[in-house]
CSV table of C-alpha atoms in Angstrom, one decimal:
chain,number,residue,atom,x,y,z
N,1,MET,CA,-8.6,-31.2,-5.7
N,2,PRO,CA,-6.5,-29.5,-3.4
N,3,ASN,CA,-7.6,-26.3,-3.4
N,4,LEU,CA,-5.9,-23.1,-5.0
N,5,PHE,CA,-4.6,-20.9,-2.4
N,6,ASP,CA,-2.6,-24.9,-1.3
N,7,LEU,CA,-1.4,-24.9,-5.4
N,8,ASP,CA,-0.9,-21.2,-5.2
N,9,ALA,CA,1.9,-21.4,-1.9
N,10,PHE,CA,3.0,-24.3,-3.6
N,11,VAL,CA,3.9,-22.8,-6.7
N,12,ALA,CA,5.1,-19.1,-4.6
N,13,VAL,CA,7.5,-21.7,-2.5
N,14,ALA,CA,8.7,-23.5,-5.5
N,15,GLN,CA,9.8,-20.5,-7.4
N,16,ALA,CA,11.4,-18.4,-4.5
N,17,ARG,CA,13.2,-21.4,-3.2
N,18,SER,CA,12.4,-19.8,0.5
N,19,PHE,CA,9.3,-20.2,2.1
N,20,ARG,CA,10.4,-16.4,4.3
N,21,ALA,CA,10.9,-14.9,0.9
N,22,ALA,CA,7.3,-16.7,-0.6
N,23,ALA,CA,5.4,-15.4,2.4
N,24,THR,CA,6.6,-11.9,1.5
N,25,LEU,CA,5.9,-11.7,-1.9
N,26,ARG,CA,2.6,-13.1,-1.0
N,27,GLY,CA,1.9,-10.9,2.1
N,28,VAL,CA,1.1,-14.5,4.0
N,29,SER,CA,2.9,-15.7,7.3
N,30,ALA,CA,5.5,-18.2,6.5
N,31,SER,CA,3.7,-20.6,8.7
N,32,SER,CA,0.5,-20.5,6.5
N,33,LEU,CA,2.6,-21.4,3.6
N,34,SER,CA,4.0,-24.3,5.0
N,35,GLU,CA,1.1,-25.6,6.8
N,36,ALA,CA,-0.5,-24.9,2.9
N,37,ILE,CA,2.2,-27.5,1.5
N,38,ARG,CA,1.5,-30.0,4.0
N,39,ARG,CA,-1.8,-30.3,2.9
N,40,LEU,CA,-1.3,-30.6,-0.8
N,41,GLU,CA,1.5,-33.2,-0.4
N,42,ALA,CA,-0.4,-35.2,2.3
N,43,ARG,CA,-3.6,-34.4,-0.2
N,44,VAL,CA,-1.3,-36.1,-3.3
N,45,GLY,CA,0.7,-38.6,-1.7
N,46,VAL,CA,3.0,-37.3,-2.9
N,47,ARG,CA,6.5,-35.2,-1.6
N,48,LEU,CA,7.0,-31.9,-3.5
N,49,LEU,CA,9.4,-30.1,-2.0
N,50,ASN,CA,12.6,-31.0,-0.6
N,51,ARG,CA,13.1,-28.9,3.1
N,52,THR,CA,16.9,-28.0,4.4
N,53,THR,CA,17.6,-25.5,7.3
N,54,ARG,CA,19.3,-24.0,4.3
N,55,SER,CA,17.9,-24.5,0.7
N,56,VAL,CA,13.8,-25.2,-0.5
N,57,THR,CA,14.1,-27.1,-3.7
N,58,PRO,CA,12.1,-28.9,-6.1
N,59,THR,CA,11.5,-32.9,-6.3
N,60,GLU,CA,11.4,-33.9,-9.8
N,61,ALA,CA,7.3,-34.6,-9.0
N,62,GLY,CA,7.5,-30.9,-8.0
N,63,THR,CA,9.0,-29.7,-10.6
N,64,GLN,CA,6.5,-31.6,-12.9
N,65,LEU,CA,3.7,-30.4,-11.0
N,66,LEU,CA,5.0,-26.8,-11.6
N,67,GLU,CA,6.3,-27.1,-15.0
N,68,ARG,CA,1.9,-27.8,-15.2
N,69,LEU,CA,0.8,-25.5,-12.7
N,70,ASN,CA,2.5,-22.1,-13.7
N,71,PRO,CA,0.3,-21.7,-17.4
N,72,ALA,CA,-2.6,-23.3,-15.5
N,73,LEU,CA,-2.6,-20.8,-12.5
N,74,SER,CA,-1.8,-17.6,-15.2
N,75,GLU,CA,-4.8,-18.6,-17.1
N,76,ILE,CA,-7.3,-18.0,-13.3
N,77,ALA,CA,-5.4,-15.0,-12.7
N,78,SER,CA,-6.4,-13.7,-16.4
N,79,ALA,CA,-10.0,-14.8,-16.4
N,80,LEU,CA,-10.5,-13.4,-13.0
N,81,ASP,CA,-8.6,-10.4,-14.0
N,82,ALA,CA,-10.8,-10.1,-17.6
N,83,LEU,CA,-13.8,-9.4,-14.7
N,84,ASN,CA,-12.5,-5.9,-14.7
N,85,ASN,CA,-13.9,-4.8,-18.7
N,86,PHE,CA,-17.1,-4.7,-16.4
N,87,ARG,CA,-16.2,-2.3,-14.0
N,88,ASP,CA,-16.4,1.4,-14.0
N,89,SER,CA,-12.4,1.7,-13.4
N,90,PRO,CA,-9.6,-1.1,-13.0
N,91,SER,CA,-8.9,-3.3,-10.0
N,92,GLY,CA,-6.1,-5.3,-8.7
N,93,THR,CA,-3.0,-5.5,-7.7
N,94,LEU,CA,0.0,-4.1,-8.9
N,95,LYS,CA,3.5,-5.6,-7.8
N,96,LEU,CA,6.9,-3.1,-9.7
N,97,ASN,CA,10.4,-4.2,-8.4
N,98,VAL,CA,12.8,-1.1,-8.8
N,99,PRO,CA,16.0,0.2,-8.1
N,100,VAL,CA,16.2,2.5,-4.5
N,101,ILE,CA,16.9,5.4,-6.2
N,102,VAL,CA,13.7,5.0,-8.4
N,103,ALA,CA,11.4,4.2,-4.8
N,104,GLN,CA,13.4,7.8,-3.3
N,105,LYS,CA,13.6,9.8,-6.2
N,106,ILE,CA,11.1,9.2,-9.5
N,107,LEU,CA,8.2,6.9,-8.7
N,108,PRO,CA,6.8,9.4,-5.6
N,109,PRO,CA,5.1,11.7,-7.6
N,110,ILE,CA,4.5,8.9,-10.7
N,111,VAL,CA,2.5,6.8,-8.3
N,112,ASN,CA,0.9,9.7,-6.6
N,113,ARG,CA,-1.1,11.0,-9.7
N,114,PHE,CA,-1.3,6.7,-11.3
N,115,LEU,CA,-3.7,5.8,-7.7
N,116,ALA,CA,-5.5,9.2,-7.9
N,117,ALA,CA,-6.5,8.0,-11.0
N,118,HIS,CA,-7.1,4.4,-9.9
N,119,PRO,CA,-8.9,4.1,-7.2
N,120,GLY,CA,-9.2,0.3,-7.2
N,121,ILE,CA,-5.4,-0.6,-8.1
N,122,THR,CA,-3.6,-1.5,-5.8
N,123,LEU,CA,-0.2,-0.6,-6.1
N,124,GLU,CA,3.2,-3.2,-4.0
N,125,VAL,CA,6.7,-1.7,-4.3
N,126,SER,CA,9.6,-3.4,-3.6
N,127,ALA,CA,12.9,-1.4,-3.6
N,128,SER,CA,16.3,-3.2,-4.1
N,129,ASP,CA,19.5,-3.0,-6.6
N,130,THR,CA,19.8,-7.2,-6.9
N,131,PHE,CA,19.6,-8.1,-10.4
N,132,ILE,CA,16.5,-11.0,-9.9
N,133,ASP,CA,14.1,-12.6,-12.0
N,134,VAL,CA,11.5,-10.1,-11.6
N,135,LEU,CA,8.1,-12.4,-12.9
N,136,ALA,CA,9.6,-15.8,-10.6
N,137,ALA,CA,9.8,-13.6,-8.1
N,138,GLY,CA,6.5,-12.7,-8.5
N,139,PHE,CA,6.4,-9.3,-9.9
N,140,ASP,CA,4.4,-7.9,-12.9
N,141,ALA,CA,6.5,-5.7,-13.9
N,142,GLY,CA,10.4,-4.2,-13.3
N,143,ILE,CA,12.4,-0.1,-13.5
N,144,ARG,CA,15.4,-1.0,-14.7
N,145,TYR,CA,18.2,1.1,-16.7
N,146,ASP,CA,18.8,-0.4,-20.0
N,147,GLU,CA,22.0,-2.7,-19.4
N,148,SER,CA,20.1,-5.1,-16.9
N,149,ILE,CA,17.3,-4.8,-19.0
N,150,GLU,CA,16.7,-8.3,-20.9
N,151,ARG,CA,15.9,-8.2,-25.2
N,152,ASP,CA,12.7,-9.9,-24.6
N,153,MET,CA,11.7,-7.8,-22.6
N,154,ILE,CA,9.0,-4.7,-23.8
N,155,ALA,CA,11.1,-1.3,-22.0
N,156,ILE,CA,8.9,1.5,-22.3
N,157,PRO,CA,10.9,5.3,-20.8
N,158,ILE,CA,9.9,6.3,-17.1
N,159,GLY,CA,10.6,9.4,-15.4
N,160,PRO,CA,14.2,11.7,-16.5
N,161,ARG,CA,14.9,10.5,-19.7
N,162,SER,CA,18.5,11.4,-19.1
N,163,GLN,CA,20.3,11.2,-15.4
N,164,ARG,CA,23.9,11.8,-13.7
N,165,PHE,CA,26.7,10.9,-11.7
N,166,VAL,CA,28.2,14.0,-10.3
N,167,VAL,CA,30.7,14.5,-7.8
N,168,ALA,CA,30.5,16.9,-4.5
N,169,ALA,CA,32.2,18.5,-1.9
N,170,ALA,CA,31.2,20.5,1.4
N,171,PRO,CA,33.3,23.9,0.9
N,172,ALA,CA,34.9,23.0,3.8
N,173,TYR,CA,36.0,20.0,2.3
N,174,ILE,CA,37.3,22.0,-0.3
N,175,ALA,CA,38.5,24.8,2.4
N,176,LYS,CA,41.2,21.6,3.4
N,177,LYS,CA,42.0,19.1,0.4
N,178,GLY,CA,41.5,21.8,-2.4
N,179,LYS,CA,39.3,21.0,-5.1
N,180,PRO,CA,40.3,18.5,-8.3
N,181,GLU,CA,40.2,20.3,-11.7
N,182,HIS,CA,40.8,15.7,-13.1
N,183,PRO,CA,39.7,13.0,-12.3
N,184,ARG,CA,42.7,11.2,-11.8
N,185,GLU,CA,43.6,13.6,-9.3
N,186,LEU,CA,40.8,11.9,-7.0
N,187,ILE,CA,43.4,9.3,-5.7
N,188,HIS,CA,45.5,12.1,-3.7
N,189,HIS,CA,41.5,12.9,-2.3
N,190,ALA,CA,39.2,11.0,0.3
N,191,CYS,CA,36.3,9.5,-1.4
N,192,ILE,CA,32.7,8.4,-0.6
N,193,ARG,CA,32.3,5.3,-2.1
N,194,HIS,CA,29.2,2.9,-2.2
N,195,ARG,CA,28.4,-0.5,-1.8
N,196,PHE,CA,25.5,-2.8,-3.2
N,197,ALA,CA,23.9,-5.1,-1.7
N,198,SER,CA,25.7,-7.7,-4.2
N,199,GLY,CA,29.1,-6.8,-2.2
N,200,VAL,CA,30.4,-5.1,-5.4
N,201,ILE,CA,31.7,-1.3,-4.9
N,202,PRO,CA,32.2,0.1,-8.1
N,203,GLY,CA,35.0,2.4,-8.8
N,204,TRP,CA,33.7,6.3,-11.0
N,205,GLU,CA,33.0,6.5,-14.4
N,206,PHE,CA,34.1,10.1,-15.9
N,207,GLU,CA,33.7,11.4,-19.7
N,208,ARG,CA,34.7,14.5,-21.5
N,209,GLY,CA,35.0,14.2,-25.6
N,210,GLY,CA,35.0,10.9,-26.0
N,211,LYS,CA,37.4,10.2,-23.4
N,212,LEU,CA,36.4,8.5,-20.9
N,213,ILE,CA,38.5,7.5,-17.3
N,214,LYS,CA,37.9,5.2,-15.0
N,215,VAL,CA,38.7,5.4,-11.7
N,216,THR,CA,39.2,3.2,-8.0
N,217,PRO,CA,38.2,5.5,-5.2
N,218,LYS,CA,39.9,5.5,-2.0
N,219,GLY,CA,38.4,7.2,1.7
N,220,PRO,CA,37.1,6.4,4.3
N,221,LEU,CA,33.9,5.7,4.4
N,222,ILE,CA,31.4,3.3,2.3
N,223,ALA,CA,27.8,2.9,3.0
N,224,SER,CA,25.2,1.4,1.1
N,225,THR,CA,22.5,4.0,1.9
N,226,ALA,CA,22.2,7.3,0.0
N,227,ALA,CA,21.3,9.1,3.4
N,228,VAL,CA,24.8,8.0,5.3
N,229,SER,CA,27.2,9.2,2.3
N,230,VAL,CA,25.5,12.7,1.5
N,231,GLY,CA,25.3,13.1,5.5
N,232,ALA,CA,29.2,12.5,5.6
N,233,ALA,CA,29.8,14.5,2.4
N,234,VAL,CA,28.2,17.6,4.2
N,235,ALA,CA,30.1,17.5,6.7
N,236,GLY,CA,33.6,17.5,5.2
N,237,ILE,CA,34.1,13.8,5.3
N,238,GLY,CA,35.0,13.1,1.9
N,239,LEU,CA,34.0,13.6,-2.0
N,240,ILE,CA,30.6,12.1,-2.8
N,241,TYR,CA,30.0,10.4,-6.3
N,242,THR,CA,26.2,10.0,-6.7
N,243,PHE,CA,23.3,9.9,-9.0
N,244,GLU,CA,22.7,14.2,-9.2
N,245,GLU,CA,18.4,13.4,-7.5
N,246,TYR,CA,19.9,12.2,-4.1
N,247,VAL,CA,22.7,15.7,-3.7
N,248,SER,CA,21.0,18.3,-5.8
N,249,SER,CA,18.8,19.8,-2.9
N,250,ALA,CA,22.5,20.0,-0.6
N,251,ILE,CA,23.9,21.6,-4.0
N,252,ALA,CA,21.3,24.3,-4.1
N,253,SER,CA,21.7,25.4,-0.5
N,254,GLY,CA,25.6,25.8,-0.3
N,255,GLU,CA,26.1,22.5,1.6
N,256,LEU,CA,27.9,20.7,-1.3
N,257,VAL,CA,30.0,22.2,-3.9
N,258,PRO,CA,29.9,20.4,-7.8
N,259,VAL,CA,33.3,19.1,-8.7
N,260,LEU,CA,35.4,18.1,-11.8
N,261,GLY,CA,31.8,19.0,-13.5
N,262,ALA,CA,32.7,19.2,-16.7
N,263,TRP,CA,33.7,15.5,-16.3
N,264,TRP,CA,29.9,14.2,-15.2
N,265,GLN,CA,28.5,11.3,-16.9
N,266,SER,CA,25.1,11.6,-19.1
N,267,PHE,CA,23.0,7.6,-19.4
N,268,THR,CA,19.8,7.0,-20.5
N,269,GLY,CA,17.2,6.7,-17.7
N,270,PRO,CA,15.2,4.3,-16.3
N,271,ARG,CA,12.9,2.5,-17.8
N,272,LEU,CA,9.6,0.1,-17.4
N,273,TYR,CA,10.3,-3.6,-18.4
N,274,TYR,CA,7.6,-5.9,-18.9
N,275,PRO,CA,7.2,-9.2,-21.3
N,276,SER,CA,5.2,-9.6,-23.9
N,277,ARG,CA,2.1,-11.0,-23.0
N,278,THR,CA,-1.8,-11.6,-25.2
N,279,HIS,CA,-3.2,-11.7,-21.9
N,280,MET,CA,-1.6,-8.6,-19.8
N,281,PRO,CA,-3.3,-8.3,-16.2
N,282,VAL,CA,-5.1,-4.9,-16.2
N,283,PRO,CA,-3.8,-3.5,-13.5
N,284,LEU,CA,-0.1,-3.0,-15.3
N,285,ARG,CA,-2.1,-2.3,-18.2
N,286,ALA,CA,-3.4,0.4,-16.8
N,287,PHE,CA,0.4,1.9,-15.5
N,288,VAL,CA,1.7,0.9,-19.2
N,289,ASP,CA,-0.9,2.8,-20.7
N,290,PHE,CA,-0.5,6.2,-17.3
N,291,ILE,CA,3.2,5.9,-18.6
N,292,GLN,CA,3.1,6.5,-22.0
N,293,SER,CA,0.5,8.7,-22.2
N,294,ALA,CA,2.4,11.4,-19.5
N,295,GLY,CA,5.8,10.6,-21.4
N,296,GLU,CA,3.5,12.2,-24.8
N,297,ARG,CA,2.2,14.9,-22.4
N,298,ALA,CA,6.0,15.6,-21.5
N,299,ARG,CA,6.7,15.9,-24.7
N,300,VAL,CA,3.5,18.0,-25.9
N,301,GLU,CA,4.9,20.4,-23.0
N,302,ALA,CA,8.5,20.8,-23.6
């Protein structure tokens, strides 16, 4: 019989379609996964993965094996996870995939309190704005906003119940270029734009009295990180449109001035989502219970 590490390595690589990506998720080296696959194929006498310099895909035999192994390995994981019931506090690893804004501005205080309450749990957080199948990628759960959560998932609020996109500019920029009073005036201004990892540069949306206005801005800077964008705005390069959390401190200090406040668009805050499973991993169950109890306390205090 092949050992469980080799079987798990095969599942990881077959699902990720990449030795490097699977190694990152498993916290091991790509070479160790490659060696495991070689051992497994030698043991079973069948090629399980087709490898090229650009892709890794399961063979017909590999696809069939993957379909049978997934539920079997999940059952083994559940059986081992059930041993948590005999411990004073739960233990294990919880892997989350979250948006960058959540990782930077929302999750840190939650994580600190959760880990203090559950010292036996190891939490792995991967921040990415790219939409992925978190379960296929080896995560236990994800955090996203409503529009990108699949309907067959269970989703619960985490962090703020609502957020806003805001516009701001440095006093020096406003003194030089003026302060727009309507979203359509932005076409005459220098705007700092954001590019997602997918390559998309989103337009700017505004809402007032039920009226929605979309603007396609132009400007001298396109950035993929908030730090660069906010720094440029503070330096007077142009107007910034971003999550309020990224610029609230700069607005409070006077480094940035709010613009078009009456048109700022609010939206539902992030949600923790996970599959409806009979045997939920104990670390995930502990995190869900923690988030729900924290939300309940917040409502009572409010």
